[in-house]
mmCIF file of C-alpha atoms in Angstrom:
data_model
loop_
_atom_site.group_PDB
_atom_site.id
_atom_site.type_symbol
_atom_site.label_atom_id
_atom_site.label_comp_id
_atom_site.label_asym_id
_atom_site.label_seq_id
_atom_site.Cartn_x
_atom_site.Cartn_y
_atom_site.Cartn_z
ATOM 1 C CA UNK A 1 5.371 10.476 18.270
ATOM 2 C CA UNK A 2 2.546 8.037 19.735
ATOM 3 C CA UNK A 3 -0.704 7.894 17.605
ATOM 4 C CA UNK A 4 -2.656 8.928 20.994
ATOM 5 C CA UNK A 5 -0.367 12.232 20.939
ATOM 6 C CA UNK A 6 -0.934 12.808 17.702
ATOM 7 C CA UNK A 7 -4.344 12.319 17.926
ATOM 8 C CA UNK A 8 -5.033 14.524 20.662
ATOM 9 C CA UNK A 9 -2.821 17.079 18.703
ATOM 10 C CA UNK A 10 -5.012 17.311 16.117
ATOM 11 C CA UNK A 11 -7.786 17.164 17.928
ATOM 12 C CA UNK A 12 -6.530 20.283 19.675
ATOM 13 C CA UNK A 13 -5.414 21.820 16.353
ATOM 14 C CA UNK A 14 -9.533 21.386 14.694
ATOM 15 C CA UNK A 15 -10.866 22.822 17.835
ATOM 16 C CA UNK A 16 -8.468 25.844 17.404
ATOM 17 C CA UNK A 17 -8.557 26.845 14.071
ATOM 18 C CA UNK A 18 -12.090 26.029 13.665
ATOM 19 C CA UNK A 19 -13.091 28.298 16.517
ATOM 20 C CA UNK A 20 -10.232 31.117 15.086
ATOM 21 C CA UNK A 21 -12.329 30.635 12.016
ATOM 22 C CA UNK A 22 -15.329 31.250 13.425
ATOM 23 C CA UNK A 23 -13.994 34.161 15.379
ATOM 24 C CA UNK A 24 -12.485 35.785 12.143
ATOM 25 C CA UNK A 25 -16.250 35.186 10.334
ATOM 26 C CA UNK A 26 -17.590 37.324 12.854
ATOM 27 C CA UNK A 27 -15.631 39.975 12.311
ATOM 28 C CA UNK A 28 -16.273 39.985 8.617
ATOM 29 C CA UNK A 29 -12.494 39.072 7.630
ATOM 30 C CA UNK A 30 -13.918 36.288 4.791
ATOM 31 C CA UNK A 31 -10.306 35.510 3.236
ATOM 32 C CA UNK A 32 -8.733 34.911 6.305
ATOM 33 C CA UNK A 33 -11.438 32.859 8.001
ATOM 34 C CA UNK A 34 -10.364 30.360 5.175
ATOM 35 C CA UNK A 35 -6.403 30.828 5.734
ATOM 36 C CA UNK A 36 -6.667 30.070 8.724
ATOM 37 C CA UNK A 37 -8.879 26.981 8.309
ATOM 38 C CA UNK A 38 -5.921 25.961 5.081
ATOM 39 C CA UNK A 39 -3.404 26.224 7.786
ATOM 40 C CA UNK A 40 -5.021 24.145 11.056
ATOM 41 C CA UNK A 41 -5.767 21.320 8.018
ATOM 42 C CA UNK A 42 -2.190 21.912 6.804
ATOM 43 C CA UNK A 43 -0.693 21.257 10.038
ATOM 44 C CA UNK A 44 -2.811 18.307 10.501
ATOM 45 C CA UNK A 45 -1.876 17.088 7.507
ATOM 46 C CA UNK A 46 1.406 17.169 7.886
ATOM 47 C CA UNK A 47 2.105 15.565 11.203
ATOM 48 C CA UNK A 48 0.898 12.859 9.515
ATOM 49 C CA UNK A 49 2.268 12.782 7.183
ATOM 50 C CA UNK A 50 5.998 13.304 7.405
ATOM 51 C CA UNK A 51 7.767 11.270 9.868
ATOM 52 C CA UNK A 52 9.550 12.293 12.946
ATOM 53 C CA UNK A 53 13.195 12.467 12.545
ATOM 54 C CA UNK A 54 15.380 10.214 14.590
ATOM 55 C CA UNK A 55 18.886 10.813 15.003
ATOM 56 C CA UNK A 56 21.737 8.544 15.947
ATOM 57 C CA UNK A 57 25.049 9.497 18.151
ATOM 58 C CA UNK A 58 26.798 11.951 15.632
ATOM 59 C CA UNK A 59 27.976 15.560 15.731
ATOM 60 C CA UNK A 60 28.141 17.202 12.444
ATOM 61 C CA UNK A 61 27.925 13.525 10.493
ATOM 62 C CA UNK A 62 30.503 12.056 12.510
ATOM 63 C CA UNK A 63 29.659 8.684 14.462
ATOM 64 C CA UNK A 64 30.842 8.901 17.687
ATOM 65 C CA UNK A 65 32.167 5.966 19.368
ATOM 66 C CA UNK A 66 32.674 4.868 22.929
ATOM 67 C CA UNK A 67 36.130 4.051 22.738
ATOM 68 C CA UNK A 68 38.756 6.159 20.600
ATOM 69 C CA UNK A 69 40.323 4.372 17.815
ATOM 70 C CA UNK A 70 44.113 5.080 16.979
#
């Protein structure tokens, strides 16, 4: 994924849970307000850190070539 996606992503992702956060203060729910804070970081976190997969041409392990072999 582009850095500029994945910058706006998390972005996004702050402005969400922090405003969930906020939202879940004011109605007195104190654990969750800092679950859901955990989890926007988390998911932050881990878009950065782990990379995206990238597959090659293969069903179920199997390279698949363009022209069949005998």
């Amino acid at each position: 994924m582009p850095v500029k996606i994945k910058l706006g992503l998390s972005l996004l992702v702050v402005l969400v849970a922090a405003i969930a956060a906020y939202y879940q203060h004011t109605l007195g729910h104190d654990r969750i307000q800092y679950v859901v804070a955990f989890l926007g970081f988390f998911m932050i976190f881990a878009m950065w850190l782990f990379p995206e997969v990238k597959r090659d041409e293969s069903a179920g392990g199997v390279r698949r070539d363009a022209s069949p072999q005998p």
